PDB file of C-alpha atoms in Angstrom:
ATOM      1  CA  UNK T   1      -3.459  -3.799 -15.805  1.00 65.00           C
ATOM      2  CA  UNK T   2      -0.146  -1.776 -14.731  1.00 69.00           C
ATOM      3  CA  UNK T   3      -2.258  -0.702 -11.750  1.00 72.00           C
ATOM      4  CA  UNK T   4      -2.865  -4.041 -10.922  1.00 77.00           C
ATOM      5  CA  UNK T   5       1.040  -5.108 -11.465  1.00 79.00           C
ATOM      6  CA  UNK T   6       1.575  -2.223  -9.504  1.00 80.00           C
ATOM      7  CA  UNK T   7      -0.284  -3.376  -6.038  1.00 80.00           C
ATOM      8  CA  UNK T   8       0.721  -6.711  -6.371  1.00 81.00           C
ATOM      9  CA  UNK T   9       4.342  -6.128  -6.746  1.00 83.00           C
ATOM     10  CA  UNK T  10       4.144  -3.110  -3.921  1.00 79.00           C
ATOM     11  CA  UNK T  11       2.437  -4.993  -1.372  1.00 79.00           C
ATOM     12  CA  UNK T  12       3.973  -8.275  -2.943  1.00 83.00           C
ATOM     13  CA  UNK T  13       7.685  -6.738  -1.908  1.00 82.00           C
ATOM     14  CA  UNK T  14       6.945  -5.398   1.794  1.00 80.00           C
ATOM     15  CA  UNK T  15       5.226  -9.063   2.890  1.00 83.00           C
ATOM     16  CA  UNK T  16       8.510 -10.913   1.421  1.00 85.00           C
ATOM     17  CA  UNK T  17      10.935  -8.262   3.086  1.00 82.00           C
ATOM     18  CA  UNK T  18       9.169  -8.426   6.461  1.00 81.00           C
ATOM     19  CA  UNK T  19       9.686 -12.998   5.627  1.00 85.00           C
ATOM     20  CA  UNK T  20      12.924 -12.356   4.622  1.00 84.00           C
ATOM     21  CA  UNK T  21      13.779 -10.386   7.435  1.00 81.00           C
ATOM     22  CA  UNK T  22      12.677 -13.034   9.874  1.00 83.00           C
ATOM     23  CA  UNK T  23      14.327 -16.250   7.743  1.00 85.00           C
ATOM     24  CA  UNK T  24      17.739 -13.893   8.190  1.00 82.00           C
ATOM     25  CA  UNK T  25      17.566 -14.003  11.666  1.00 83.00           C
ATOM     26  CA  UNK T  26      16.646 -17.891  12.292  1.00 84.00           C
ATOM     27  CA  UNK T  27      19.281 -18.354   9.680  1.00 85.00           C
ATOM     28  CA  UNK T  28      21.932 -15.783  11.813  1.00 82.00           C
ATOM     29  CA  UNK T  29      20.438 -16.950  15.330  1.00 82.00           C
ATOM     30  CA  UNK T  30      21.657 -20.592  14.357  1.00 84.00           C
ATOM     31  CA  UNK T  31      17.416 -21.571  14.866  1.00 83.00           C
ATOM     32  CA  UNK T  32      16.464 -23.341  11.649  1.00 86.00           C
ATOM     33  CA  UNK T  33      14.606 -25.612  13.481  1.00 86.00           C
ATOM     34  CA  UNK T  34      11.777 -22.718  13.793  1.00 86.00           C
ATOM     35  CA  UNK T  35      11.947 -21.720  10.073  1.00 88.00           C
ATOM     36  CA  UNK T  36       9.405 -24.583   9.383  1.00 90.00           C
ATOM     37  CA  UNK T  37       6.633 -22.533  12.055  1.00 88.00           C
ATOM     38  CA  UNK T  38       7.728 -18.624  10.078  1.00 87.00           C
ATOM     39  CA  UNK T  39       6.438 -20.856   6.267  1.00 90.00           C
ATOM     40  CA  UNK T  40       3.123 -22.351   8.640  1.00 91.00           C
ATOM     41  CA  UNK T  41       2.808 -18.786   9.393  1.00 90.00           C
ATOM     42  CA  UNK T  42       3.207 -17.377   6.358  1.00 90.00           C
ATOM     43  CA  UNK T  43       1.012 -19.651   4.015  1.00 91.00           C
ATOM     44  CA  UNK T  44      -1.748 -19.277   6.475  1.00 93.00           C
ATOM     45  CA  UNK T  45      -1.796 -15.865   6.392  1.00 90.00           C
ATOM     46  CA  UNK T  46      -2.080 -16.762   1.866  1.00 89.00           C
ATOM     47  CA  UNK T  47      -4.841 -18.861   2.403  1.00 92.00           C
ATOM     48  CA  UNK T  48      -6.476 -16.522   4.290  1.00 93.00           C
ATOM     49  CA  UNK T  49      -5.677 -13.812   2.342  1.00 89.00           C
ATOM     50  CA  UNK T  50      -7.182 -15.387  -0.620  1.00 88.00           C
ATOM     51  CA  UNK T  51     -10.111 -16.585   1.257  1.00 92.00           C
ATOM     52  CA  UNK T  52     -10.912 -13.044   1.817  1.00 90.00           C
ATOM     53  CA  UNK T  53     -10.843 -12.137  -1.573  1.00 87.00           C
ATOM     54  CA  UNK T  54     -12.955 -14.998  -3.181  1.00 89.00           C
ATOM     55  CA  UNK T  55     -15.446 -13.623  -0.072  1.00 91.00           C
ATOM     56  CA  UNK T  56     -15.480 -10.396  -1.806  1.00 88.00           C
ATOM     57  CA  UNK T  57     -15.886 -11.951  -5.501  1.00 84.00           C
ATOM     58  CA  UNK T  58     -18.830 -14.046  -3.906  1.00 87.00           C
ATOM     59  CA  UNK T  59     -20.213 -11.403  -2.196  1.00 86.00           C
ATOM     60  CA  UNK T  60     -20.321  -9.396  -5.267  1.00 81.00           C
ATOM     61  CA  UNK T  61     -21.337 -11.290  -7.986  1.00 80.00           C
ATOM     62  CA  UNK T  62     -24.159 -14.130  -5.515  1.00 81.00           C
ATOM     63  CA  UNK T  63     -24.968 -12.528  -3.026  1.00 78.00           C
ATOM     64  CA  UNK T  64     -25.915  -9.114  -3.893  1.00 79.00           C
ATOM     65  CA  UNK T  65     -28.843  -9.657  -6.081  1.00 71.00           C
ATOM     66  CA  UNK T  66     -29.898  -5.765  -7.364  1.00 81.00           C
ATOM     67  CA  UNK T  67     -27.651  -4.018  -9.675  1.00 81.00           C
ATOM     68  CA  UNK T  68     -27.701  -1.321  -7.202  1.00 81.00           C
ATOM     69  CA  UNK T  69     -26.935  -3.027  -4.185  1.00 85.00           C
ATOM     70  CA  UNK T  70     -23.792  -4.294  -6.102  1.00 84.00           C
ATOM     71  CA  UNK T  71     -23.141  -0.828  -6.876  1.00 86.00           C
ATOM     72  CA  UNK T  72     -23.304   0.086  -3.349  1.00 89.00           C
ATOM     73  CA  UNK T  73     -20.999  -2.772  -2.637  1.00 90.00           C
ATOM     74  CA  UNK T  74     -18.451  -1.796  -4.631  1.00 87.00           C
ATOM     75  CA  UNK T  75     -18.057   1.474  -4.071  1.00 89.00           C
ATOM     76  CA  UNK T  76     -18.209   1.002  -0.116  1.00 91.00           C
ATOM     77  CA  UNK T  77     -14.696  -1.050  -1.068  1.00 90.00           C
ATOM     78  CA  UNK T  78     -13.313   1.389  -2.895  1.00 89.00           C
ATOM     79  CA  UNK T  79     -13.406   4.258  -0.336  1.00 91.00           C
ATOM     80  CA  UNK T  80     -12.074   1.011   2.308  1.00 90.00           C
ATOM     81  CA  UNK T  81      -9.266   0.596  -0.404  1.00 89.00           C
ATOM     82  CA  UNK T  82      -8.274   4.168  -0.047  1.00 91.00           C
ATOM     83  CA  UNK T  83      -7.841   4.022   3.338  1.00 91.00           C
ATOM     84  CA  UNK T  84      -5.894   1.456   2.812  1.00 87.00           C
ATOM     85  CA  UNK T  85      -3.735   2.657   0.536  1.00 85.00           C
ATOM     86  CA  UNK T  86      -3.221   5.973   2.084  1.00 90.00           C
ATOM     87  CA  UNK T  87      -2.443   4.307   5.556  1.00 88.00           C
ATOM     88  CA  UNK T  88      -0.150   1.854   3.982  1.00 82.00           C
ATOM     89  CA  UNK T  89       2.081   4.016   2.501  1.00 85.00           C
ATOM     90  CA  UNK T  90       2.679   6.443   5.035  1.00 86.00           C
ATOM     91  CA  UNK T  91       3.484   3.531   7.773  1.00 81.00           C
ATOM     92  CA  UNK T  92       5.720   2.038   5.303  1.00 78.00           C
ATOM     93  CA  UNK T  93       7.329   5.650   4.917  1.00 77.00           C
ATOM     94  CA  UNK T  94       7.554   6.400   9.004  1.00 76.00           C
ATOM     95  CA  UNK T  95       8.448   2.513   9.710  1.00 70.00           C
ATOM     96  CA  UNK T  96      10.936   1.709   7.011  1.00 65.00           C
ATOM     97  CA  UNK T  97      13.816   2.248   8.439  1.00 67.00           C
ATOM     98  CA  UNK T  98      13.014   0.353  12.145  1.00 73.00           C
ATOM     99  CA  UNK T  99      11.014  -2.624  10.758  1.00 69.00           C
ATOM    100  CA  UNK T 100      13.425  -4.623  10.964  1.00 71.00           C
ATOM    101  CA  UNK T 101      14.391  -4.142  14.523  1.00 78.00           C
ATOM    102  CA  UNK T 102      11.158  -4.162  15.621  1.00 76.00           C
ATOM    103  CA  UNK T 103      10.523  -7.807  13.628  1.00 75.00           C
ATOM    104  CA  UNK T 104      13.936  -9.357  15.211  1.00 77.00           C
ATOM    105  CA  UNK T 105      12.301  -7.959  18.842  1.00 82.00           C
ATOM    106  CA  UNK T 106       8.872  -9.720  18.469  1.00 79.00           C
ATOM    107  CA  UNK T 107      10.724 -13.141  16.903  1.00 79.00           C
ATOM    108  CA  UNK T 108      13.090 -12.419  19.594  1.00 82.00           C
ATOM    109  CA  UNK T 109      10.479 -12.547  22.024  1.00 82.00           C
ATOM    110  CA  UNK T 110       7.861 -15.143  20.293  1.00 81.00           C
ATOM    111  CA  UNK T 111      11.400 -17.682  20.342  1.00 80.00           C
ATOM    112  CA  UNK T 112      11.165 -17.527  24.212  1.00 81.00           C
ATOM    113  CA  UNK T 113       7.586 -18.619  23.718  1.00 77.00           C
ATOM    114  CA  UNK T 114       7.036 -21.565  21.454  1.00 77.00           C
ATOM    115  CA  UNK T 115       5.970 -22.696  18.180  1.00 77.00           C
ATOM    116  CA  UNK T 116       2.748 -21.812  17.940  1.00 82.00           C
ATOM    117  CA  UNK T 117       4.353 -17.836  18.678  1.00 82.00           C
ATOM    118  CA  UNK T 118       6.273 -18.042  16.072  1.00 82.00           C
ATOM    119  CA  UNK T 119       3.745 -19.059  13.200  1.00 86.00           C
ATOM    120  CA  UNK T 120       1.379 -16.873  14.418  1.00 86.00           C
ATOM    121  CA  UNK T 121       4.496 -13.597  14.488  1.00 81.00           C
ATOM    122  CA  UNK T 122       4.576 -14.420  11.175  1.00 83.00           C
ATOM    123  CA  UNK T 123       0.959 -14.946   9.857  1.00 89.00           C
ATOM    124  CA  UNK T 124       0.567 -11.455  12.318  1.00 83.00           C
ATOM    125  CA  UNK T 125       3.696 -10.152   9.877  1.00 77.00           C
ATOM    126  CA  UNK T 126       1.619 -11.057   6.683  1.00 84.00           C
ATOM    127  CA  UNK T 127      -1.926 -11.293   6.665  1.00 85.00           C
ATOM    128  CA  UNK T 128      -1.888  -7.673   6.714  1.00 80.00           C
ATOM    129  CA  UNK T 129      -0.157  -7.027   3.732  1.00 80.00           C
ATOM    130  CA  UNK T 130      -2.110 -10.087   1.779  1.00 84.00           C
ATOM    131  CA  UNK T 131      -5.385  -8.573   3.369  1.00 84.00           C
ATOM    132  CA  UNK T 132      -4.591  -5.152   2.064  1.00 80.00           C
ATOM    133  CA  UNK T 133      -3.492  -6.282  -1.239  1.00 83.00           C
ATOM    134  CA  UNK T 134      -7.041  -8.567  -1.821  1.00 84.00           C
ATOM    135  CA  UNK T 135      -8.917  -5.463  -1.052  1.00 83.00           C
ATOM    136  CA  UNK T 136      -6.551  -3.185  -2.910  1.00 80.00           C
ATOM    137  CA  UNK T 137      -7.153  -5.449  -5.889  1.00 79.00           C
ATOM    138  CA  UNK T 138     -10.752  -5.779  -5.845  1.00 80.00           C
ATOM    139  CA  UNK T 139     -11.639  -2.452  -6.093  1.00 79.00           C
ATOM    140  CA  UNK T 140      -8.781  -1.466  -8.260  1.00 75.00           C
ATOM    141  CA  UNK T 141      -9.830  -4.226 -10.921  1.00 73.00           C
ATOM    142  CA  UNK T 142     -13.464  -3.018 -11.007  1.00 72.00           C
ATOM    143  CA  UNK T 143     -12.625   0.182 -11.440  1.00 67.00           C
ATOM    144  CA  UNK T 144      -9.701  -0.249 -14.557  1.00 60.00           C
ATOM    145  CA  UNK T 145     -12.374  -3.902 -16.159  1.00 55.00           C
ATOM    146  CA  UNK T 146     -15.641  -3.452 -14.112  1.00 57.00           C
ATOM    147  CA  UNK T 147     -14.688  -6.679 -13.699  1.00 52.00           C
ATOM    148  CA  UNK T 148     -14.570  -8.503 -16.579  1.00 53.00           C
ATOM    149  CA  UNK T 149     -11.398 -10.865 -17.877  1.00 58.00           C
ATOM    150  CA  UNK T 150      -8.672 -12.729 -16.296  1.00 67.00           C
ATOM    151  CA  UNK T 151      -6.029  -9.816 -17.232  1.00 73.00           C
ATOM    152  CA  UNK T 152      -6.181  -7.900 -13.812  1.00 75.00           C
ATOM    153  CA  UNK T 153      -5.588 -11.369 -11.706  1.00 77.00           C
ATOM    154  CA  UNK T 154      -2.769 -12.357 -13.840  1.00 81.00           C
ATOM    155  CA  UNK T 155      -1.568  -8.697 -13.525  1.00 81.00           C
ATOM    156  CA  UNK T 156      -1.665  -8.926  -9.751  1.00 82.00           C
ATOM    157  CA  UNK T 157       0.365 -12.343  -9.790  1.00 84.00           C
ATOM    158  CA  UNK T 158       2.957 -10.883 -11.870  1.00 86.00           C
ATOM    159  CA  UNK T 159       3.370  -8.517  -9.248  1.00 84.00           C
ATOM    160  CA  UNK T 160       3.972 -10.720  -6.773  1.00 86.00           C
ATOM    161  CA  UNK T 161       6.142 -12.564  -8.556  1.00 88.00           C
ATOM    162  CA  UNK T 162       8.178 -10.304  -9.191  1.00 89.00           C
ATOM    163  CA  UNK T 163       8.130  -9.465  -5.407  1.00 86.00           C
ATOM    164  CA  UNK T 164       9.214 -12.460  -4.331  1.00 86.00           C
ATOM    165  CA  UNK T 165      11.618 -12.823  -7.133  1.00 87.00           C
ATOM    166  CA  UNK T 166      13.425  -9.463  -5.949  1.00 85.00           C
ATOM    167  CA  UNK T 167      12.428 -10.397  -2.468  1.00 82.00           C
ATOM    168  CA  UNK T 168      15.051 -13.698  -3.087  1.00 83.00           C
ATOM    169  CA  UNK T 169      17.771 -11.483  -4.906  1.00 83.00           C
ATOM    170  CA  UNK T 170      17.844  -8.900  -1.976  1.00 78.00           C
ATOM    171  CA  UNK T 171      17.790 -12.118   0.620  1.00 77.00           C
ATOM    172  CA  UNK T 172      20.819 -13.782  -1.330  1.00 76.00           C
ATOM    173  CA  UNK T 173      22.256 -10.011  -1.439  1.00 69.00           C
ATOM    174  CA  UNK T 174      22.851 -10.692  -5.011  1.00 61.00           C
ATOM    175  CA  UNK T 175      20.426  -7.386  -6.344  1.00 65.00           C
ATOM    176  CA  UNK T 176      21.117  -4.010  -4.015  1.00 70.00           C
ATOM    177  CA  UNK T 177      17.853  -1.101  -4.509  1.00 69.00           C
ATOM    178  CA  UNK T 178      17.379   1.822  -2.829  1.00 73.00           C
ATOM    179  CA  UNK T 179      13.969   0.990  -1.439  1.00 70.00           C
ATOM    180  CA  UNK T 180      14.014   3.804  -0.014  1.00 76.00           C
ATOM    181  CA  UNK T 181      13.080   5.867  -3.754  1.00 79.00           C
ATOM    182  CA  UNK T 182      11.501   2.454  -4.259  1.00 78.00           C
ATOM    183  CA  UNK T 183       9.097   2.848  -2.050  1.00 79.00           C
ATOM    184  CA  UNK T 184       9.170   6.437  -2.906  1.00 83.00           C
ATOM    185  CA  UNK T 185       7.942   6.338  -6.445  1.00 84.00           C
ATOM    186  CA  UNK T 186       5.887   3.522  -6.126  1.00 81.00           C
ATOM    187  CA  UNK T 187       4.053   5.214  -3.296  1.00 84.00           C
ATOM    188  CA  UNK T 188       2.935   8.047  -5.425  1.00 87.00           C
ATOM    189  CA  UNK T 189       1.849   5.938  -8.162  1.00 86.00           C
ATOM    190  CA  UNK T 190      -0.155   4.052  -6.005  1.00 86.00           C
ATOM    191  CA  UNK T 191      -1.563   7.405  -4.117  1.00 90.00           C
ATOM    192  CA  UNK T 192      -2.649   8.268  -8.350  1.00 89.00           C
ATOM    193  CA  UNK T 193      -4.349   4.898  -8.310  1.00 87.00           C
ATOM    194  CA  UNK T 194      -6.153   4.681  -4.891  1.00 89.00           C
ATOM    195  CA  UNK T 195      -7.409   8.701  -6.274  1.00 91.00           C
ATOM    196  CA  UNK T 196      -8.745   6.319  -9.617  1.00 89.00           C
ATOM    197  CA  UNK T 197     -10.362   3.686  -6.886  1.00 90.00           C
ATOM    198  CA  UNK T 198     -11.802   6.627  -5.021  1.00 92.00           C
ATOM    199  CA  UNK T 199     -13.455   8.344  -7.736  1.00 92.00           C
ATOM    200  CA  UNK T 200     -14.911   4.921  -9.247  1.00 89.00           C
ATOM    201  CA  UNK T 201     -16.469   4.022  -6.170  1.00 90.00           C
ATOM    202  CA  UNK T 202     -17.980   8.072  -6.182  1.00 93.00           C
ATOM    203  CA  UNK T 203     -19.647   6.686  -9.223  1.00 91.00           C
ATOM    204  CA  UNK T 204     -20.311   3.765  -8.174  1.00 90.00           C
ATOM    205  CA  UNK T 205     -22.883   6.036  -5.073  1.00 92.00           C
ATOM    206  CA  UNK T 206     -24.029   7.551  -7.818  1.00 91.00           C
ATOM    207  CA  UNK T 207     -25.136   4.953  -9.843  1.00 89.00           C
ATOM    208  CA  UNK T 208     -26.514   3.792  -6.592  1.00 87.00           C
ATOM    209  CA  UNK T 209     -28.592   6.654  -5.648  1.00 88.00           C
ATOM    210  CA  UNK T 210     -26.362   7.467  -2.412  1.00 91.00           C
ATOM    211  CA  UNK T 211     -24.520  10.720  -4.464  1.00 91.00           C
ATOM    212  CA  UNK T 212     -26.349  12.805  -6.874  1.00 92.00           C
ATOM    213  CA  UNK T 213     -25.437  14.377 -10.448  1.00 90.00           C
ATOM    214  CA  UNK T 214     -24.389  11.441 -12.046  1.00 89.00           C
ATOM    215  CA  UNK T 215     -25.406  12.895 -15.456  1.00 89.00           C
ATOM    216  CA  UNK T 216     -23.317  16.194 -14.635  1.00 92.00           C
ATOM    217  CA  UNK T 217     -20.277  16.204 -16.071  1.00 91.00           C
ATOM    218  CA  UNK T 218     -17.179  18.041 -15.641  1.00 93.00           C
ATOM    219  CA  UNK T 219     -15.849  18.117 -19.343  1.00 91.00           C
ATOM    220  CA  UNK T 220     -16.314  16.528 -22.642  1.00 89.00           C
ATOM    221  CA  UNK T 221     -13.132  16.186 -24.109  1.00 90.00           C
ATOM    222  CA  UNK T 222     -14.127  12.868 -25.692  1.00 87.00           C
ATOM    223  CA  UNK T 223     -12.709  14.748 -29.156  1.00 84.00           C
ATOM    224  CA  UNK T 224      -9.451  14.741 -27.719  1.00 85.00           C
ATOM    225  CA  UNK T 225      -9.221  11.554 -25.050  1.00 84.00           C
ATOM    226  CA  UNK T 226     -11.249   9.397 -27.216  1.00 84.00           C
ATOM    227  CA  UNK T 227     -12.058   6.189 -25.419  1.00 79.00           C
ATOM    228  CA  UNK T 228     -11.164   3.102 -27.807  1.00 81.00           C
ATOM    229  CA  UNK T 229      -7.342   4.931 -28.437  1.00 84.00           C
ATOM    230  CA  UNK T 230      -5.270   2.874 -26.639  1.00 77.00           C
ATOM    231  CA  UNK T 231      -3.241   5.666 -25.062  1.00 80.00           C
ATOM    232  CA  UNK T 232      -7.187   6.550 -23.568  1.00 81.00           C
ATOM    233  CA  UNK T 233      -7.476   3.069 -22.289  1.00 78.00           C
ATOM    234  CA  UNK T 234      -4.313   3.272 -20.203  1.00 75.00           C
ATOM    235  CA  UNK T 235      -5.861   6.192 -18.629  1.00 80.00           C
ATOM    236  CA  UNK T 236      -8.189   4.782 -17.470  1.00 80.00           C
ATOM    237  CA  UNK T 237      -6.826   1.205 -16.476  1.00 74.00           C
ATOM    238  CA  UNK T 238      -4.049   2.787 -14.147  1.00 76.00           C
ATOM    239  CA  UNK T 239      -5.822   5.776 -13.011  1.00 81.00           C
ATOM    240  CA  UNK T 240      -9.276   6.304 -13.776  1.00 82.00           C
ATOM    241  CA  UNK T 241      -8.718   9.568 -15.759  1.00 84.00           C
ATOM    242  CA  UNK T 242     -11.686   9.153 -18.066  1.00 86.00           C
ATOM    243  CA  UNK T 243     -12.699  11.581 -21.115  1.00 88.00           C
ATOM    244  CA  UNK T 244     -16.337  12.361 -19.462  1.00 90.00           C
ATOM    245  CA  UNK T 245     -15.782  12.303 -15.482  1.00 91.00           C
ATOM    246  CA  UNK T 246     -19.079  13.569 -13.453  1.00 93.00           C
ATOM    247  CA  UNK T 247     -18.680  16.950 -11.673  1.00 95.00           C
ATOM    248  CA  UNK T 248     -18.556  15.091  -8.076  1.00 94.00           C
ATOM    249  CA  UNK T 249     -16.032  12.100  -9.850  1.00 94.00           C
ATOM    250  CA  UNK T 250     -13.188  15.409 -10.399  1.00 93.00           C
ATOM    251  CA  UNK T 251     -13.580  17.022  -7.470  1.00 95.00           C
ATOM    252  CA  UNK T 252     -13.175  13.068  -5.550  1.00 94.00           C
ATOM    253  CA  UNK T 253     -10.018  12.267  -7.460  1.00 94.00           C
ATOM    254  CA  UNK T 254      -8.341  16.360  -7.072  1.00 94.00           C
ATOM    255  CA  UNK T 255      -9.654  16.652  -3.836  1.00 95.00           C
ATOM    256  CA  UNK T 256      -7.155  13.228  -2.930  1.00 95.00           C
ATOM    257  CA  UNK T 257      -4.793  12.834  -5.303  1.00 93.00           C
ATOM    258  CA  UNK T 258      -3.649  16.817  -4.897  1.00 94.00           C
ATOM    259  CA  UNK T 259      -3.368  17.322  -1.049  1.00 95.00           C
ATOM    260  CA  UNK T 260      -1.765  13.270  -0.287  1.00 94.00           C
ATOM    261  CA  UNK T 261       0.201  13.729  -2.994  1.00 93.00           C
ATOM    262  CA  UNK T 262       2.319  16.958  -1.537  1.00 93.00           C
ATOM    263  CA  UNK T 263       2.039  15.492   1.921  1.00 92.00           C
ATOM    264  CA  UNK T 264       3.857  11.928   0.855  1.00 90.00           C
ATOM    265  CA  UNK T 265       5.997  13.987  -0.779  1.00 88.00           C
ATOM    266  CA  UNK T 266       7.504  16.326   1.547  1.00 84.00           C
ATOM    267  CA  UNK T 267      10.467  15.847   3.222  1.00 67.00           C
ATOM    268  CA  UNK T 268      10.100  15.838   7.242  1.00 57.00           C
ATOM    269  CA  UNK T 269      12.017  18.764   8.916  1.00 53.00           C
ATOM    270  CA  UNK T 270      15.232  18.800   9.757  1.00 50.00           C
ATOM    271  CA  UNK T 271      15.402  18.831  13.642  1.00 49.00           C
ATOM    272  CA  UNK T 272      16.571  22.456  15.122  1.00 52.00           C
ATOM    273  CA  UNK T 273      20.147  22.954  15.917  1.00 54.00           C
ATOM    274  CA  UNK T 274      20.430  23.983  20.162  1.00 53.00           C
ATOM    275  CA  UNK T 275      20.865  27.591  19.521  1.00 54.00           C
ATOM    276  CA  UNK T 276      23.395  28.747  22.327  1.00 53.00           C
ATOM    277  CA  UNK T 277      22.427  31.052  25.653  1.00 52.00           C
ATOM    278  CA  UNK T 278      25.736  33.307  26.951  1.00 52.00           C
ATOM    279  CA  UNK T 279      26.956  32.450  29.880  1.00 50.00           C
ATOM    280  CA  UNK T 280      28.759  35.265  32.384  1.00 49.00           C
ATOM    281  CA  UNK T 281      32.187  33.781  33.556  1.00 48.00           C
ATOM    282  CA  UNK T 282      33.064  34.646  36.833  1.00 48.00           C
ATOM    283  CA  UNK T 283      35.978  37.572  36.285  1.00 50.00           C
ATOM    284  CA  UNK T 284      35.708  37.447  32.246  1.00 50.00           C
ATOM    285  CA  UNK T 285      33.108  38.571  29.289  1.00 50.00           C
ATOM    286  CA  UNK T 286      29.795  36.419  28.055  1.00 49.00           C
ATOM    287  CA  UNK T 287      30.528  33.844  26.795  1.00 48.00           C
ATOM    288  CA  UNK T 288      28.060  31.663  23.957  1.00 47.00           C
ATOM    289  CA  UNK T 289      27.395  27.698  25.272  1.00 50.00           C
ATOM    290  CA  UNK T 290      24.699  25.304  23.833  1.00 49.00           C
ATOM    291  CA  UNK T 291      21.558  24.856  25.602  1.00 46.00           C
ATOM    292  CA  UNK T 292      22.104  22.862  28.491  1.00 47.00           C
ATOM    293  CA  UNK T 293      25.638  22.099  28.632  1.00 47.00           C
ATOM    294  CA  UNK T 294      27.259  22.732  31.764  1.00 44.00           C
ATOM    295  CA  UNK T 295      30.802  24.288  33.432  1.00 43.00           C
ATOM    296  CA  UNK T 296      33.725  22.184  34.537  1.00 39.00           C
TER     297      UNK T 296
END
């Protein structure tokens, strides 16, 4: 359940930060009259996200009669969720420093157009997070529990509620946290969660008969990692680490987790300093000046 809590916390905080930026801009700009349009857009985005999540669950449980079709559907949604997670964490790392300015610029343009534009801008800013959350939550819940029980849903709601609380305190300036560090740690954990979702997707592909090797085990450490123990259940629920995975499951987990973690945690290279170039004075020795500079 920690995995679904983390998903709700991470995605919820991103959406909350977006909304708080929009609200703060309108308040500081003395445009409180446009706040109802912002909340209308946010509410519509939340409703559409819930509908999307229900549609995924309904398709899996009611529209697909054969177990092979359900396994294939869950496998496809798992792969799609991994793609969204990967794109989301790298996009957030790149856009974190400029997102506030971009949102303010777009909202300024929307204010000049009218009420519908403001509502539409708020809707588009939030709906992406909501649709991602619905898809990732479904795949993570299937991976952790096989779709049974209400625990994952409660954990997701708890994560979203925590994110809303943190966002409100940030907006009220009652809480100061290093968002860069927060998104780095949660991003790294989500990569491991995504690796587990991908492993579960490969397992579903094998059960659906699309991929071979369902019974070809990479290892079997059930004697050390007893599936009935609490720590084995914790590892399986968080990162889908199991005691007897197939070869393809193990390859998929490692092939995704290792390179993506390295790329995500790698610090961007510092920009190179300009190389000085020698210049010759009219009646003196050569002197070094930075490239691109001119003598008066």
